[in-house]
Amino acid sequence: MDNADAALAQLRRGTIEFCVLALLRDEPKYGVEIARRLGDADALVTSEGTIYPLLARLRRAGLVASHLHESPQGAPRRYYELTPAGKKSLQLFVNRWRQFADAVELVLGERS
Amino acid sequence: MTDTDLHAIADDYLRRVRDALRPLPPTERAQVLDELDAYLRTELAERPGMSSDDLQQTITRLGTPEEIAESALPVAGNASRPRRRVLVTIVAAVVAALIVSGVALGLTLGQSSVASPVNPRFSAPQQIQIYPRQHATNIRFLSFSWFGINKSQWVLRTTFFKPGTMTPSNGPVEQYGPLPRLNELELVYIGSNGSIELYNTAHQRIPTPGAQWTVVPTPATTTTVPFT
């Protein structure tokens, strides 16, 4: 792993939980749905299963809440939704991320 | 391949994940396993006629048990404990103090048993400063001379793991020495993952529930995070 890969891995690890929070911004989602959505975005997760410890951690931190709901497809599904603390955390991150991303893009010369 | 065979493959994978997640709290581990189980059952239900190769691809997409265990480690500054956990931490620290007093008393009585600690884990490259703040009570307590333990001497045992895994890459490494400042340890570890255990000079492992360790990403700012 070269320096760029290592830096991106750290960046991914630091931002993925906010991506999960963002996915839950509009409506609750269940675990498989979240994992698949993030798995579809190649750059975000390398292994879909790593989302689940993250969800457990977010729940422990009080940023998401989860509830079991009956599923027409079989076993009950655990749905996750943002808590007020999660919404606040997400909003703070979004604001700071935009500043950060703008600054990085400016310095990298992506904009003229 | 029959459904039974496919379920056996899935069960074997879940069993390996469960082993890898052993350091997690039981409820958290159960939640992760439930979700992985639901994922695999959903795939099996949605794709009738799935072959073992298909299932292996799904398992590959989920990740190795070691990758999943690695992702369970908190990122510095992210998803920290909620405030209500602080009370639990304080209670745990008080309980730990009582346990340590029992251990110290046990020393005087010639007993060798000691409670299992909650070990801080770290991922690198990082500079790590350990501030056993909640643990300070224990340190002061142990420093009483009538327990015969010199507070200026501590043993720090570190275990490094193979990159990207939770498998020890070597035996524990022990360091001896006085605390640079009262109740603080400052360490620098680069390029590895590992765990830290604190021992007293009698080689009794010291429980550190509620202790905090500070992760200092090089060369940025300092962030204090609790460990679990």
Short mmCIF file of C-alpha atoms in Angstrom, two decimals:
data_model
loop_
_atom_site.label_atom_id
_atom_site.label_comp_id
_atom_site.label_asym_id
_atom_site.label_seq_id
_atom_site.Cartn_x
_atom_site.Cartn_y
_atom_site.Cartn_z
CA MET A 1 0.00 0.00 0.00
CA ASP A 2 1.57 3.30 -1.05
CA ASN A 3 1.12 6.62 0.74
CA ALA A 4 -1.88 7.64 -1.38
CA ASP A 5 -3.67 4.36 -0.73
CA ALA A 6 -2.93 4.57 2.97
CA ALA A 7 -4.17 8.16 3.13
CA LEU A 8 -7.37 7.26 1.29
CA ALA A 9 -7.92 4.27 3.57
CA GLN A 10 -7.67 6.53 6.60
CA LEU A 11 -9.94 9.09 4.96
CA ARG A 12 -12.47 6.39 4.11
CA ARG A 13 -12.40 5.05 7.63
CA GLY A 14 -12.92 8.50 9.09
CA THR A 15 -15.78 9.46 6.83
CA ILE A 16 -17.72 6.25 6.34
CA GLU A 17 -19.79 6.64 9.47
CA PHE A 18 -21.01 10.01 8.28
CA CYS A 19 -21.91 8.44 4.96
CA VAL A 20 -24.02 5.96 6.90
CA LEU A 21 -25.65 8.80 8.81
CA ALA A 22 -26.32 10.57 5.51
CA LEU A 23 -28.00 7.47 4.09
CA LEU A 24 -30.39 7.56 7.04
CA ARG A 25 -31.12 11.27 6.73
CA ASP A 26 -34.40 10.92 4.91
CA GLU A 27 -35.79 7.63 6.13
CA PRO A 28 -34.93 4.59 8.22
CA LYS A 29 -33.17 1.76 6.42
CA TYR A 30 -32.39 -1.81 7.35
CA GLY A 31 -28.93 -3.29 7.58
CA VAL A 32 -28.75 -5.16 4.29
CA GLU A 33 -30.06 -2.10 2.46
CA ILE A 34 -27.37 0.12 3.98
CA ALA A 35 -24.60 -2.36 3.24
CA ARG A 36 -25.69 -2.76 -0.37
CA ARG A 37 -26.01 0.98 -0.94
CA LEU A 38 -22.52 1.58 0.36
CA GLY A 39 -21.19 -1.49 -1.42
CA ASP A 40 -22.42 -0.05 -4.71
CA ALA A 41 -20.16 2.95 -4.16
CA ASP A 42 -16.81 1.27 -4.79
CA ALA A 43 -14.66 3.91 -3.21
CA LEU A 44 -16.49 3.95 0.09
CA VAL A 45 -16.29 0.43 1.46
CA THR A 46 -13.99 -2.41 0.57
CA SER A 47 -16.08 -4.99 2.42
CA GLU A 48 -19.79 -4.63 3.02
CA GLY A 49 -19.66 -6.63 6.24
CA THR A 50 -17.57 -3.93 7.89
CA ILE A 51 -20.67 -1.73 7.96
CA TYR A 52 -22.25 -3.76 10.74
CA PRO A 53 -19.71 -3.13 13.49
CA LEU A 54 -19.95 0.51 12.48
CA LEU A 55 -23.73 0.48 12.87
CA ALA A 56 -23.38 -1.13 16.28
CA ARG A 57 -20.88 1.56 17.27
CA LEU A 58 -23.14 4.35 16.03
CA ARG A 59 -25.98 2.91 18.01
CA ARG A 60 -23.82 2.66 21.12
CA ALA A 61 -22.79 6.29 20.61
CA GLY A 62 -26.44 7.33 20.44
CA LEU A 63 -26.20 8.62 16.87
CA VAL A 64 -28.62 6.05 15.47
CA ALA A 65 -31.46 4.05 16.97
CA SER A 66 -32.64 0.70 15.73
CA HIS A 67 -35.93 -1.16 15.84
CA LEU A 68 -37.02 -4.57 14.65
CA HIS A 69 -39.87 -4.58 12.14
CA GLU A 70 -41.71 -7.48 10.63
CA SER A 71 -40.70 -8.24 7.06
CA PRO A 72 -42.92 -9.73 4.39
CA GLN A 73 -39.84 -11.61 3.13
CA GLY A 74 -39.24 -13.55 6.32
CA ALA A 75 -37.43 -12.78 9.57
CA PRO A 76 -37.90 -9.36 11.18
CA ARG A 77 -35.53 -6.68 9.93
CA ARG A 78 -33.60 -4.26 12.09
CA TYR A 79 -34.18 -0.73 10.85
CA TYR A 80 -31.85 2.11 11.70
CA GLU A 81 -32.78 5.76 11.99
CA LEU A 82 -31.01 8.95 12.94
CA THR A 83 -31.37 10.26 16.46
CA PRO A 84 -31.35 14.02 17.12
CA ALA A 85 -27.70 13.67 18.14
CA GLY A 86 -27.02 11.86 14.88
CA LYS A 87 -28.67 14.61 12.86
CA LYS A 88 -26.61 17.23 14.63
CA SER A 89 -23.40 15.27 14.17
CA LEU A 90 -24.13 14.81 10.47
CA GLN A 91 -24.89 18.48 9.94
CA LEU A 92 -21.66 19.51 11.64
CA PHE A 93 -19.69 17.09 9.52
CA VAL A 94 -21.35 18.18 6.28
CA ASN A 95 -20.45 21.80 6.96
CA ARG A 96 -16.85 20.99 7.80
CA TRP A 97 -16.46 18.48 5.02
CA ARG A 98 -17.48 21.01 2.39
CA GLN A 99 -14.92 23.46 3.66
CA PHE A 100 -12.29 20.74 3.73
CA ALA A 101 -13.13 19.36 0.30
CA ASP A 102 -13.18 22.83 -1.24
CA ALA A 103 -9.80 23.62 0.26
CA VAL A 104 -8.26 20.36 -0.93
CA GLU A 105 -9.66 20.74 -4.43
CA LEU A 106 -8.40 24.29 -4.60
CA VAL A 107 -4.90 23.29 -3.59
CA LEU A 108 -4.84 20.28 -5.88
CA GLY A 109 -5.67 22.53 -8.77
CA GLU A 110 -8.86 20.79 -9.72
CA ARG A 111 -10.50 24.17 -10.06
CA SER A 112 -9.31 27.15 -12.00
CA MET B 1 -25.11 -28.28 -3.96
CA THR B 2 -28.04 -28.44 -1.56
CA ASP B 3 -29.47 -25.65 0.55
CA THR B 4 -28.12 -27.49 3.55
CA ASP B 5 -24.59 -27.33 2.14
CA LEU B 6 -24.95 -23.62 1.42
CA HIS B 7 -26.21 -22.95 4.92
CA ALA B 8 -23.26 -24.91 6.29
CA ILE B 9 -20.87 -22.60 4.40
CA ALA B 10 -22.70 -19.56 5.74
CA ASP B 11 -22.67 -20.94 9.26
CA ASP B 12 -18.95 -21.65 9.06
CA TYR B 13 -18.32 -18.05 7.98
CA LEU B 14 -20.46 -16.68 10.81
CA ARG B 15 -18.65 -18.88 13.30
CA ARG B 16 -15.29 -17.48 12.18
CA VAL B 17 -16.62 -13.94 12.41
CA ARG B 18 -17.93 -14.63 15.90
CA ASP B 19 -14.48 -15.81 16.95
CA ALA B 20 -12.85 -12.74 15.46
CA LEU B 21 -15.32 -10.44 17.23
CA ARG B 22 -14.66 -11.92 20.64
CA PRO B 23 -13.21 -8.64 21.98
CA LEU B 24 -16.55 -6.87 21.37
CA PRO B 25 -19.22 -6.57 24.08
CA PRO B 26 -21.64 -9.53 23.78
CA THR B 27 -24.67 -7.46 22.78
CA GLU B 28 -22.72 -5.64 20.09
CA ARG B 29 -21.23 -8.88 18.81
CA ALA B 30 -24.69 -10.45 18.67
CA GLN B 31 -26.05 -7.49 16.71
CA VAL B 32 -23.25 -7.69 14.14
CA LEU B 33 -23.72 -11.43 13.75
CA ASP B 34 -27.49 -11.03 13.40
CA GLU B 35 -26.97 -8.53 10.62
CA LEU B 36 -24.45 -10.70 8.77
CA ASP B 37 -26.77 -13.65 9.16
CA ALA B 38 -29.66 -11.59 7.77
CA TYR B 39 -27.49 -10.50 4.84
CA LEU B 40 -26.57 -14.07 3.93
CA ARG B 41 -30.13 -15.37 4.37
CA THR B 42 -31.43 -12.54 2.21
CA GLU B 43 -28.96 -13.43 -0.53
CA LEU B 44 -29.88 -17.10 -0.32
CA ALA B 45 -33.59 -16.30 -0.43
CA GLU B 46 -33.34 -13.81 -3.29
CA ARG B 47 -31.12 -15.99 -5.48
CA PRO B 48 -32.62 -19.46 -5.77
CA GLY B 49 -30.22 -21.94 -7.32
CA MET B 50 -27.22 -20.14 -5.88
CA SER B 51 -24.01 -22.13 -6.22
CA SER B 52 -21.29 -22.45 -3.63
CA ASP B 53 -19.13 -20.17 -5.78
CA ASP B 54 -21.87 -17.54 -5.75
CA LEU B 55 -22.06 -17.78 -1.99
CA GLN B 56 -18.29 -17.52 -1.67
CA GLN B 57 -18.44 -14.35 -3.78
CA THR B 58 -21.05 -12.96 -1.41
CA ILE B 59 -18.86 -13.84 1.54
CA THR B 60 -15.89 -12.20 -0.16
CA ARG B 61 -18.01 -9.09 -0.63
CA LEU B 62 -18.83 -9.09 3.08
CA GLY B 63 -15.15 -9.30 4.00
CA THR B 64 -12.92 -11.57 6.00
CA PRO B 65 -13.61 -12.04 9.71
CA GLU B 66 -10.40 -10.13 10.41
CA GLU B 67 -11.51 -7.17 8.27
CA ILE B 68 -14.84 -7.04 10.07
CA ALA B 69 -13.15 -7.25 13.46
CA GLU B 70 -10.74 -4.52 12.47
CA SER B 71 -13.64 -2.25 11.51
CA ALA B 72 -15.05 -2.66 15.01
CA LEU B 73 -12.20 -0.58 16.36
CA PRO B 74 -13.24 3.04 16.90
CA VAL B 75 -11.77 5.85 14.84
CA ALA B 76 -10.21 8.64 16.87
CA GLY B 77 -12.79 11.27 17.68
CA ASN B 78 -15.66 9.52 15.88
CA ALA B 79 -18.72 7.91 17.44
CA SER B 80 -17.51 8.49 20.96
CA ARG B 81 -19.47 7.28 23.92
CA PRO B 82 -22.58 9.22 24.84
CA ARG B 83 -22.54 11.17 28.08
CA ARG B 84 -24.66 8.66 29.92
CA ARG B 85 -21.84 6.22 29.48
CA VAL B 86 -19.65 8.48 31.59
CA LEU B 87 -21.60 7.51 34.69
CA VAL B 88 -21.13 3.86 33.84
CA THR B 89 -17.42 4.53 33.38
CA ILE B 90 -17.16 6.23 36.74
CA VAL B 91 -18.98 3.36 38.41
CA ALA B 92 -16.66 0.94 36.60
CA ALA B 93 -13.66 2.90 37.87
CA VAL B 94 -14.93 2.71 41.43
CA VAL B 95 -15.53 -1.00 41.04
CA ALA B 96 -12.04 -1.32 39.55
CA ALA B 97 -10.60 0.48 42.56
CA LEU B 98 -12.32 -2.02 44.81
CA ILE B 99 -11.02 -4.88 42.67
CA VAL B 100 -7.50 -3.48 42.78
CA SER B 101 -7.70 -3.10 46.52
CA GLY B 102 -8.74 -6.75 46.67
CA VAL B 103 -5.80 -7.69 44.46
CA ALA B 104 -3.41 -5.71 46.61
CA LEU B 105 -4.83 -7.33 49.68
CA GLY B 106 -4.46 -10.65 47.92
CA LEU B 107 -0.78 -9.87 47.39
CA THR B 108 -0.27 -9.40 51.05
CA LEU B 109 -1.94 -12.71 51.65
CA GLY B 110 0.21 -14.44 49.06
CA GLN B 111 -2.56 -14.88 46.50
CA SER B 112 -1.88 -14.39 42.79
CA SER B 113 -5.28 -14.08 41.14
CA VAL B 114 -6.17 -10.81 39.42
CA ALA B 115 -9.20 -9.47 37.62
CA SER B 116 -9.13 -9.37 33.84
CA PRO B 117 -8.69 -5.84 32.50
CA VAL B 118 -10.25 -3.98 29.65
CA ASN B 119 -7.30 -3.50 27.36
CA PRO B 120 -6.78 -0.41 25.29
CA ARG B 121 -6.27 -1.17 21.65
CA PHE B 122 -4.67 1.06 19.14
CA SER B 123 -4.14 1.20 15.45
CA ALA B 124 -1.16 2.86 13.91
CA PRO B 125 0.69 4.76 12.54
CA GLN B 126 -0.10 6.95 15.48
CA GLN B 127 1.56 8.42 18.46
CA ILE B 128 -0.27 7.25 21.49
CA GLN B 129 -0.32 8.90 24.84
CA ILE B 130 -2.05 6.99 27.56
CA TYR B 131 -3.67 8.98 30.27
CA PRO B 132 -5.11 6.63 32.84
CA ARG B 133 -7.13 9.40 34.37
CA GLN B 134 -9.88 7.28 35.80
CA HIS B 135 -7.18 4.86 36.77
CA ALA B 136 -5.34 7.51 38.79
CA THR B 137 -7.22 6.57 41.90
CA ASN B 138 -5.93 3.05 41.54
CA ILE B 139 -2.38 4.24 41.04
CA ARG B 140 -2.45 6.39 44.11
CA PHE B 141 -4.09 3.63 46.00
CA LEU B 142 -1.44 1.15 45.02
CA SER B 143 1.30 3.57 45.88
CA PHE B 144 0.63 3.29 49.57
CA SER B 145 3.76 1.92 51.03
CA TRP B 146 2.05 -0.66 53.14
CA PHE B 147 1.30 -2.57 49.97
CA GLY B 148 5.02 -2.63 49.25
CA ILE B 149 4.62 -1.37 45.67
CA ASN B 150 6.75 1.44 44.32
CA LYS B 151 4.62 3.77 42.23
CA SER B 152 7.61 4.87 40.21
CA GLN B 153 8.02 1.48 38.61
CA TRP B 154 5.55 0.07 36.14
CA VAL B 155 5.57 -2.62 33.57
CA LEU B 156 3.94 -1.98 30.24
CA ARG B 157 3.20 -5.01 28.11
CA THR B 158 2.43 -4.45 24.43
CA THR B 159 1.32 -7.00 21.89
CA PHE B 160 1.57 -6.23 18.21
CA PHE B 161 -0.69 -7.76 15.64
CA LYS B 162 -0.03 -8.78 12.09
CA PRO B 163 -1.04 -5.94 9.77
CA GLY B 164 -4.77 -5.92 9.14
CA THR B 165 -5.46 -8.75 11.54
CA MET B 166 -6.01 -9.38 15.21
CA THR B 167 -3.40 -12.14 15.21
CA PRO B 168 -0.36 -11.48 17.42
CA SER B 169 2.78 -11.14 15.31
CA ASN B 170 5.11 -11.69 18.21
CA GLY B 171 5.10 -12.37 21.89
CA PRO B 172 4.29 -9.60 24.32
CA VAL B 173 7.02 -6.99 24.70
CA GLU B 174 7.54 -5.60 28.16
CA GLN B 175 8.89 -2.21 29.05
CA TYR B 176 9.92 -1.15 32.52
CA GLY B 177 10.35 2.30 33.81
CA PRO B 178 9.03 5.14 35.86
CA LEU B 179 6.10 7.20 34.73
CA PRO B 180 7.39 10.33 33.00
CA ARG B 181 4.77 12.31 34.83
CA LEU B 182 2.44 11.32 37.58
CA ASN B 183 -0.31 9.09 36.25
CA GLU B 184 0.69 9.44 32.63
CA LEU B 185 2.44 7.27 30.14
CA GLU B 186 3.68 8.70 26.90
CA LEU B 187 4.49 6.24 24.17
CA VAL B 188 5.12 6.26 20.47
CA TYR B 189 4.22 3.30 18.33
CA ILE B 190 4.48 3.46 14.59
CA GLY B 191 3.28 1.09 11.95
CA SER B 192 1.44 -1.60 13.81
CA ASN B 193 -1.72 -2.56 15.59
CA GLY B 194 -1.68 -3.84 19.09
CA SER B 195 -2.91 -3.82 22.60
CA ILE B 196 -1.53 -2.43 25.82
CA GLU B 197 -1.67 -3.89 29.28
CA LEU B 198 -0.44 -2.26 32.42
CA TYR B 199 1.19 -4.29 35.16
CA ASN B 200 2.59 -3.45 38.53
CA THR B 201 6.01 -4.53 39.64
CA ALA B 202 4.61 -7.69 41.10
CA HIS B 203 3.51 -8.58 37.55
CA GLN B 204 -0.11 -8.28 38.53
CA ARG B 205 -2.15 -7.00 35.63
CA ILE B 206 -3.83 -3.75 36.54
CA PRO B 207 -7.42 -3.28 35.37
CA THR B 208 -7.88 -0.03 33.50
CA PRO B 209 -11.62 0.39 32.94
CA GLY B 210 -12.51 3.96 32.17
CA ALA B 211 -8.97 4.93 31.34
CA GLN B 212 -8.53 7.19 28.36
CA TRP B 213 -5.88 7.09 25.75
CA THR B 214 -5.00 9.93 23.52
CA VAL B 215 -4.36 9.34 19.88
CA VAL B 216 -2.10 11.87 18.25
CA PRO B 217 -2.14 11.51 14.47
CA THR B 218 1.20 12.67 13.16
CA PRO B 219 1.59 15.61 13.06
CA ALA B 220 -1.93 16.92 13.58
CA THR B 221 -3.88 17.83 16.65
CA THR B 222 -4.51 15.74 19.70
CA THR B 223 -7.81 13.97 20.14
CA THR B 224 -8.72 12.17 23.31
CA VAL B 225 -10.89 9.12 22.83
CA PRO B 226 -12.19 6.57 25.25
CA PHE B 227 -11.36 2.98 24.58
CA THR B 228 -13.54 -0.04 25.05
#
